Short mmCIF file of C-alpha atoms in Angstrom, two decimals:
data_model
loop_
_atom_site.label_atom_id
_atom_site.label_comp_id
_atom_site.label_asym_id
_atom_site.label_seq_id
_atom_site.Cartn_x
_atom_site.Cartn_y
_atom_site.Cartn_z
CA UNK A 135 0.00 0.00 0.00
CA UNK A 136 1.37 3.64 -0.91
CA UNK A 137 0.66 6.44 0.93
CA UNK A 138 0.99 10.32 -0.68
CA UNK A 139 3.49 11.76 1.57
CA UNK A 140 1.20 14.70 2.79
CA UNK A 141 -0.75 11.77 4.49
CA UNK A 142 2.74 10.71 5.99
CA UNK A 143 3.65 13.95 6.66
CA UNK A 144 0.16 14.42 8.43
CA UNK A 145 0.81 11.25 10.43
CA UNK A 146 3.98 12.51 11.56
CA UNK A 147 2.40 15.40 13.14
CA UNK A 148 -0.38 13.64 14.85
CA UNK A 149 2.39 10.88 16.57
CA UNK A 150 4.66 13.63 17.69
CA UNK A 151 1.50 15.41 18.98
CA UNK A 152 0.56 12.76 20.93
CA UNK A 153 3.19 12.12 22.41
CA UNK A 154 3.49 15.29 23.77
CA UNK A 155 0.04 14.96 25.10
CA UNK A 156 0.65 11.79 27.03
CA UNK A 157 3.93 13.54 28.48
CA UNK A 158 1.76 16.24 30.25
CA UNK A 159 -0.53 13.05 31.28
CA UNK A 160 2.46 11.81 33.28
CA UNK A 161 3.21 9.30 30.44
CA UNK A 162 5.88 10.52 28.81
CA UNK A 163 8.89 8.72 27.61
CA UNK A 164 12.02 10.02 25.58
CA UNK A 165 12.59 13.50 25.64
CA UNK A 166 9.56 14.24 27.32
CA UNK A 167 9.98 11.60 29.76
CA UNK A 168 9.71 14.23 32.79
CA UNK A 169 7.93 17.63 32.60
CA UNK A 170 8.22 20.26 35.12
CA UNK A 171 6.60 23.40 35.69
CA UNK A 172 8.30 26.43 36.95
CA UNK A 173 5.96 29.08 38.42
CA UNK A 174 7.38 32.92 37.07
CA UNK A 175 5.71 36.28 38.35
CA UNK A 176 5.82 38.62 35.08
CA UNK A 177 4.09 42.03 35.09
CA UNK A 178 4.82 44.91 32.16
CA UNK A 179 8.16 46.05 33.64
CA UNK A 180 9.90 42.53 33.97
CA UNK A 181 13.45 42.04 32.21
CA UNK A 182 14.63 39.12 30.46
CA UNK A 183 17.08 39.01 33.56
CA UNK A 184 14.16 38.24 35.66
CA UNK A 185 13.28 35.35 33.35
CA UNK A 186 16.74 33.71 33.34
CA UNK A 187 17.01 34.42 37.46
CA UNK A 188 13.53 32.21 37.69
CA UNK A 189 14.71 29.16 35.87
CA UNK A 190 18.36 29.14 37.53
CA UNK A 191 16.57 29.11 40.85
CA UNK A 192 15.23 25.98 40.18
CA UNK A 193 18.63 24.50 40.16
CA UNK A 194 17.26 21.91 38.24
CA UNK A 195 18.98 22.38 34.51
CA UNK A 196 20.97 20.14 33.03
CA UNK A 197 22.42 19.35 29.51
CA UNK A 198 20.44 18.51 27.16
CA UNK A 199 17.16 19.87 28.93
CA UNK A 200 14.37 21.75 26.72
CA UNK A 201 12.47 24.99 28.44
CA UNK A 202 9.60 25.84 26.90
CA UNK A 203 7.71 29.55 26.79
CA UNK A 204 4.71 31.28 25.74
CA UNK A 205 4.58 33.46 23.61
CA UNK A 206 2.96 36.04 25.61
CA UNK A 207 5.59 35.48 28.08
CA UNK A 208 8.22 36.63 25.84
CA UNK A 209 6.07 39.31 24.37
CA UNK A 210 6.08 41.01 27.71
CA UNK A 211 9.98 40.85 28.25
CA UNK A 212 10.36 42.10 24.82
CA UNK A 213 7.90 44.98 25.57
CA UNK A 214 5.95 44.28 22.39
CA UNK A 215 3.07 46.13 23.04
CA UNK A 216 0.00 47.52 21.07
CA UNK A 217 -2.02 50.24 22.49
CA UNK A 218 -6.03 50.49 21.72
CA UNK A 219 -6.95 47.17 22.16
CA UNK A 220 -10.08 46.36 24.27
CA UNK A 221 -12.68 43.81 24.82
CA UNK A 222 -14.60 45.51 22.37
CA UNK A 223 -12.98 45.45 19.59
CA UNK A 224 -10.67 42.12 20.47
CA UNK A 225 -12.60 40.12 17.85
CA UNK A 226 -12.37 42.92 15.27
CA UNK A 227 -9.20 43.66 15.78
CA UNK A 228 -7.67 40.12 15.13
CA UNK A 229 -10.18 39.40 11.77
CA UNK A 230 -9.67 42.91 10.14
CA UNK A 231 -6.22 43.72 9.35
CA UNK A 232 -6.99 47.22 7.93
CA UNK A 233 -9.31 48.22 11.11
CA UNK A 234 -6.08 46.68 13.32
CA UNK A 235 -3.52 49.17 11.59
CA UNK A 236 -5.71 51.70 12.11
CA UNK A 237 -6.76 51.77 15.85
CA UNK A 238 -3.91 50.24 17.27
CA UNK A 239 -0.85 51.89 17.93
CA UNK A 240 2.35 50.35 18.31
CA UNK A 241 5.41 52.10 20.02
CA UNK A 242 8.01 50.19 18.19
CA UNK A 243 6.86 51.64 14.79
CA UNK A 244 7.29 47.71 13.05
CA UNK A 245 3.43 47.94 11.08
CA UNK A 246 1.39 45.52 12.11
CA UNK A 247 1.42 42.34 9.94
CA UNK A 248 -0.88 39.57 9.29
CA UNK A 249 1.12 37.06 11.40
CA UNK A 250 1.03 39.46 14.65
CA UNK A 251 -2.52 39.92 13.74
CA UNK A 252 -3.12 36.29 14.85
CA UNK A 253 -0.72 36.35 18.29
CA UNK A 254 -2.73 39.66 19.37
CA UNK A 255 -3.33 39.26 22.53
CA UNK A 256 -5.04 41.27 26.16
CA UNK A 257 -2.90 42.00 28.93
CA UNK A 258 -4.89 44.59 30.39
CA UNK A 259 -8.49 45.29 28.22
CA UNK A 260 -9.69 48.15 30.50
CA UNK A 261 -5.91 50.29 29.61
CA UNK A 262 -6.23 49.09 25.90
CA UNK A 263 -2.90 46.97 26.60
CA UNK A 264 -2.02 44.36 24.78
CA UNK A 265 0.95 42.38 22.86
CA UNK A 266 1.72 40.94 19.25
CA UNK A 267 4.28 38.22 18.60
CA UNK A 268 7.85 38.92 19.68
CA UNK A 269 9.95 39.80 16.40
CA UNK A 270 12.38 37.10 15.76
CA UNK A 271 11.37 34.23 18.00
CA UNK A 272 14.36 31.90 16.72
CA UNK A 273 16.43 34.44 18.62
CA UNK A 274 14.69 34.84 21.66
CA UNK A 275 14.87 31.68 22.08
CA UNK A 276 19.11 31.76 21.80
CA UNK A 277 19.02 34.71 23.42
CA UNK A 278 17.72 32.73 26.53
CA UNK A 279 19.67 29.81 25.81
CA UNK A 280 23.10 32.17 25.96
CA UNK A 281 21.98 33.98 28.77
CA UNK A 282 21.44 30.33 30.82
CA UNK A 283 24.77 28.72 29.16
CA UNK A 284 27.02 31.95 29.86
CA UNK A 285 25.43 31.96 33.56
CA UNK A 286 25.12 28.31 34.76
CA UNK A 287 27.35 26.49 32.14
CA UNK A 288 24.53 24.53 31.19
CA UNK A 289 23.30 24.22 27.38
CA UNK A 290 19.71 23.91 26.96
CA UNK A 291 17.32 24.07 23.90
CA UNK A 292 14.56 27.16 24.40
CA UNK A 293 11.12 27.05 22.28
CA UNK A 294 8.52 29.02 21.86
CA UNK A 295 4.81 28.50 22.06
CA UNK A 296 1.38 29.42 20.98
CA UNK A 297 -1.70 28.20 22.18
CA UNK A 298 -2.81 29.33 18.36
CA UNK A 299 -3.08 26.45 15.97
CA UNK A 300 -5.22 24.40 13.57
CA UNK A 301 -4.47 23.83 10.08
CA UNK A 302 -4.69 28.03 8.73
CA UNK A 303 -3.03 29.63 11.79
CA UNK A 304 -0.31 26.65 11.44
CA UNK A 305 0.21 26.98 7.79
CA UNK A 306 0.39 30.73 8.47
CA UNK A 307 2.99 30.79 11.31
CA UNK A 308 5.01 28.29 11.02
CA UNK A 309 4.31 26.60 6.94
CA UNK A 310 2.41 23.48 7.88
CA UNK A 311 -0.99 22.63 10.13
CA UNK A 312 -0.26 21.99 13.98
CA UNK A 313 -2.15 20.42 17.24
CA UNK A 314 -3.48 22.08 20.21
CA UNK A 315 0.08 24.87 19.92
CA UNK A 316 2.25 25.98 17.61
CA UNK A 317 6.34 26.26 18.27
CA UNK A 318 6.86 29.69 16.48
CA UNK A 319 10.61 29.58 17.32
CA UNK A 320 13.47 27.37 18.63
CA UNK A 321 17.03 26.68 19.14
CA UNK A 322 18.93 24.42 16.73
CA UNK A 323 19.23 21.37 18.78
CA UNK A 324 15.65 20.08 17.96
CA UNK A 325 13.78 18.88 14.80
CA UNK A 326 10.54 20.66 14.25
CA UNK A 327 8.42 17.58 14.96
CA UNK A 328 10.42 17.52 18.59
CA UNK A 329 9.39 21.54 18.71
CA UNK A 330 5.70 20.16 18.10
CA UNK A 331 6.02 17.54 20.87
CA UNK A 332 7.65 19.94 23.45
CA UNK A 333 5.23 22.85 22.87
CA UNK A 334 1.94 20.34 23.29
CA UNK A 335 3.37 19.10 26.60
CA UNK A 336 3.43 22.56 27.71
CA UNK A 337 0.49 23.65 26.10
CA UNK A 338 -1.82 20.84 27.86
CA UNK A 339 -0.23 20.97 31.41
CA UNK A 340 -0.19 25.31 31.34
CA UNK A 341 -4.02 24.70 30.89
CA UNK A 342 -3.86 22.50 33.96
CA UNK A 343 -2.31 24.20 36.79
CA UNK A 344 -2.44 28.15 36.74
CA UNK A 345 0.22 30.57 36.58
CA UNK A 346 2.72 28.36 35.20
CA UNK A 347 4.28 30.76 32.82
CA UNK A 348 7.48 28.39 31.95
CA UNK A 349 7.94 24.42 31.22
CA UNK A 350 11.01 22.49 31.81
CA UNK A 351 11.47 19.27 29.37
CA UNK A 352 14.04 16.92 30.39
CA UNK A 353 14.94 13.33 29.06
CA UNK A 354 16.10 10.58 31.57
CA UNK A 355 19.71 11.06 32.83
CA UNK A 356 21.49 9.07 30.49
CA UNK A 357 19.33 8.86 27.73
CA UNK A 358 21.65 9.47 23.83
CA UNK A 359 19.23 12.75 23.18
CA UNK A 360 20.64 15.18 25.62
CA UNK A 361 24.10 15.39 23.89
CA UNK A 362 22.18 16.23 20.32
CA UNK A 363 23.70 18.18 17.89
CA UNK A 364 23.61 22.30 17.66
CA UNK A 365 21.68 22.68 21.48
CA UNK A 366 21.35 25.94 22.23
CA UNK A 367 22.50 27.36 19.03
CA UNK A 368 20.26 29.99 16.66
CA UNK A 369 18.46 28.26 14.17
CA UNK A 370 18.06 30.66 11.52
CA UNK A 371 16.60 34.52 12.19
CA UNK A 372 12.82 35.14 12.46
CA UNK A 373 9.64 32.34 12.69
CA UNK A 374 10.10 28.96 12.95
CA UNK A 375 9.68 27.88 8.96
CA UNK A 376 8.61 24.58 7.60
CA UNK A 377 10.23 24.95 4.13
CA UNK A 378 13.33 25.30 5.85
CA UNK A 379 13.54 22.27 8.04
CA UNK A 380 15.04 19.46 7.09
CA UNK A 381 12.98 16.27 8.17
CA UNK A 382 10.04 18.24 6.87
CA UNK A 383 11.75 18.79 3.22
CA UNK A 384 12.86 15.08 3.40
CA UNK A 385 9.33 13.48 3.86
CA UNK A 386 7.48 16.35 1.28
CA UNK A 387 9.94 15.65 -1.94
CA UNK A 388 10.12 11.91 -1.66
CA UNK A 389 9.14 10.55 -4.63
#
């Protein structure tokens, strides 16, 4: 029996999907064998400083481990606010581009696009506060890989996470449909199906305990994954891109 290799391709999202799933159902196995939440206070005048001191208090990094992030998380360290969005016009705002560009200002000056127009998001409705997508997710996330290596001596893959997802807002992020959340950017030490897998096990267990801003991944103690190639290195600049990974180009040109 032969399968087009969309349907494989399709199938290969749905396992490493799952498998993220069962690892925030205590089931994991691999590199999601163990996932651990770290609880982070953030408010609108926190510093990526504050981020990295959270995780090293844990003192439980080691090489090889993943940390996961929201989005929003990362939004709000960045300071990538948008001014003028409410309750109101929430809806409005995120399914009119035009009426977005126009009532929302942005003190960065970077126009609004039709990718941040999806990661819009409240932070406080009644101020008209909110955030878009940070601007070059790949590098936040080795910007917070450095920041941990240069200060514990620990390398560490860092991905980041969108509770937006579905086969459109996939296909527009990231180049190809996703489950439950979306990894809009990573480090170089994973393949994007192991970005899927990571962001669903945070994505399921952040909806299960609350304020649990940050997840830590980590693989058993001796398993072969934690000394992967590239950890903690920057992928390529902006989104996370389908067209440009590897394992994703190798299944879609078979022949």
């Amino acid at each position: 029996m032969k399968f087009h290799k969309e349907i494989i391709f399709l199938g290969d999202i749905v396992n490493y999907s799952l498998k993220g799933l069962t690892a925030a159902l205590g089931k994991g196995e691999g590199i999601t064998k163990f996932v651990r939440p770290i609880s982070y206070h953030i408010d609108m005048d926190s510093k990526l400083s504050n981020l990295i001191e959270a995780i090293a208090a844990t003192n439980l990094l080691r090489n090889g481990d993943v940390i996961v992030i929201p989005s929003k998380v990362i939004s709000i360290l960045e300071k990538r606010f948008v001014y003028g969005l409410t309750t109101e016009n929430y809806q409005r705002c995120i399914n009119d581009i035009n009426f977005a560009r126009k009532i929302l200002k942005v003190p960065d000056k970077d126009p609004i696009i039709k990718r941040d127009q999806i990661g819009l998001d409240k932070i406080d409705p009644k101020k008209g506060i909110g955030v878009r997508y940070p601007k070059d997710p790949n590098f936040s996330c080795y910007t917070i890989a450095k920041n941990i290596k240069d200060k514990l001596g620990v390398r560490v893959d860092v991905v980041i996470s969108d509770s937006d997802s579905g086969s459109t807002k996939g296909i527009a992020l990231i180049g190809c449909p996703t489950i439950i959340a979306t990894p809009i950017g990573a480090t170089k030490g994973l393949r994007l199906f192991y970005c899927m897998r990571v962001a669903i096990a945070a994505e399921t267990t952040w909806n299960n305990i609350e304020n649990i801003p940050i997840l830590l991944v980590q693989p058993p103690q001796n398993y072969a994954v934690r000394i992967r190639k590239n950890i903690g290195e920057l992928r390529y600049k902006g989104f996370l891109n389908a067209k440009r990974e590897k394992d994703i180009i190798s299944i879609l040109e078979k022949k």
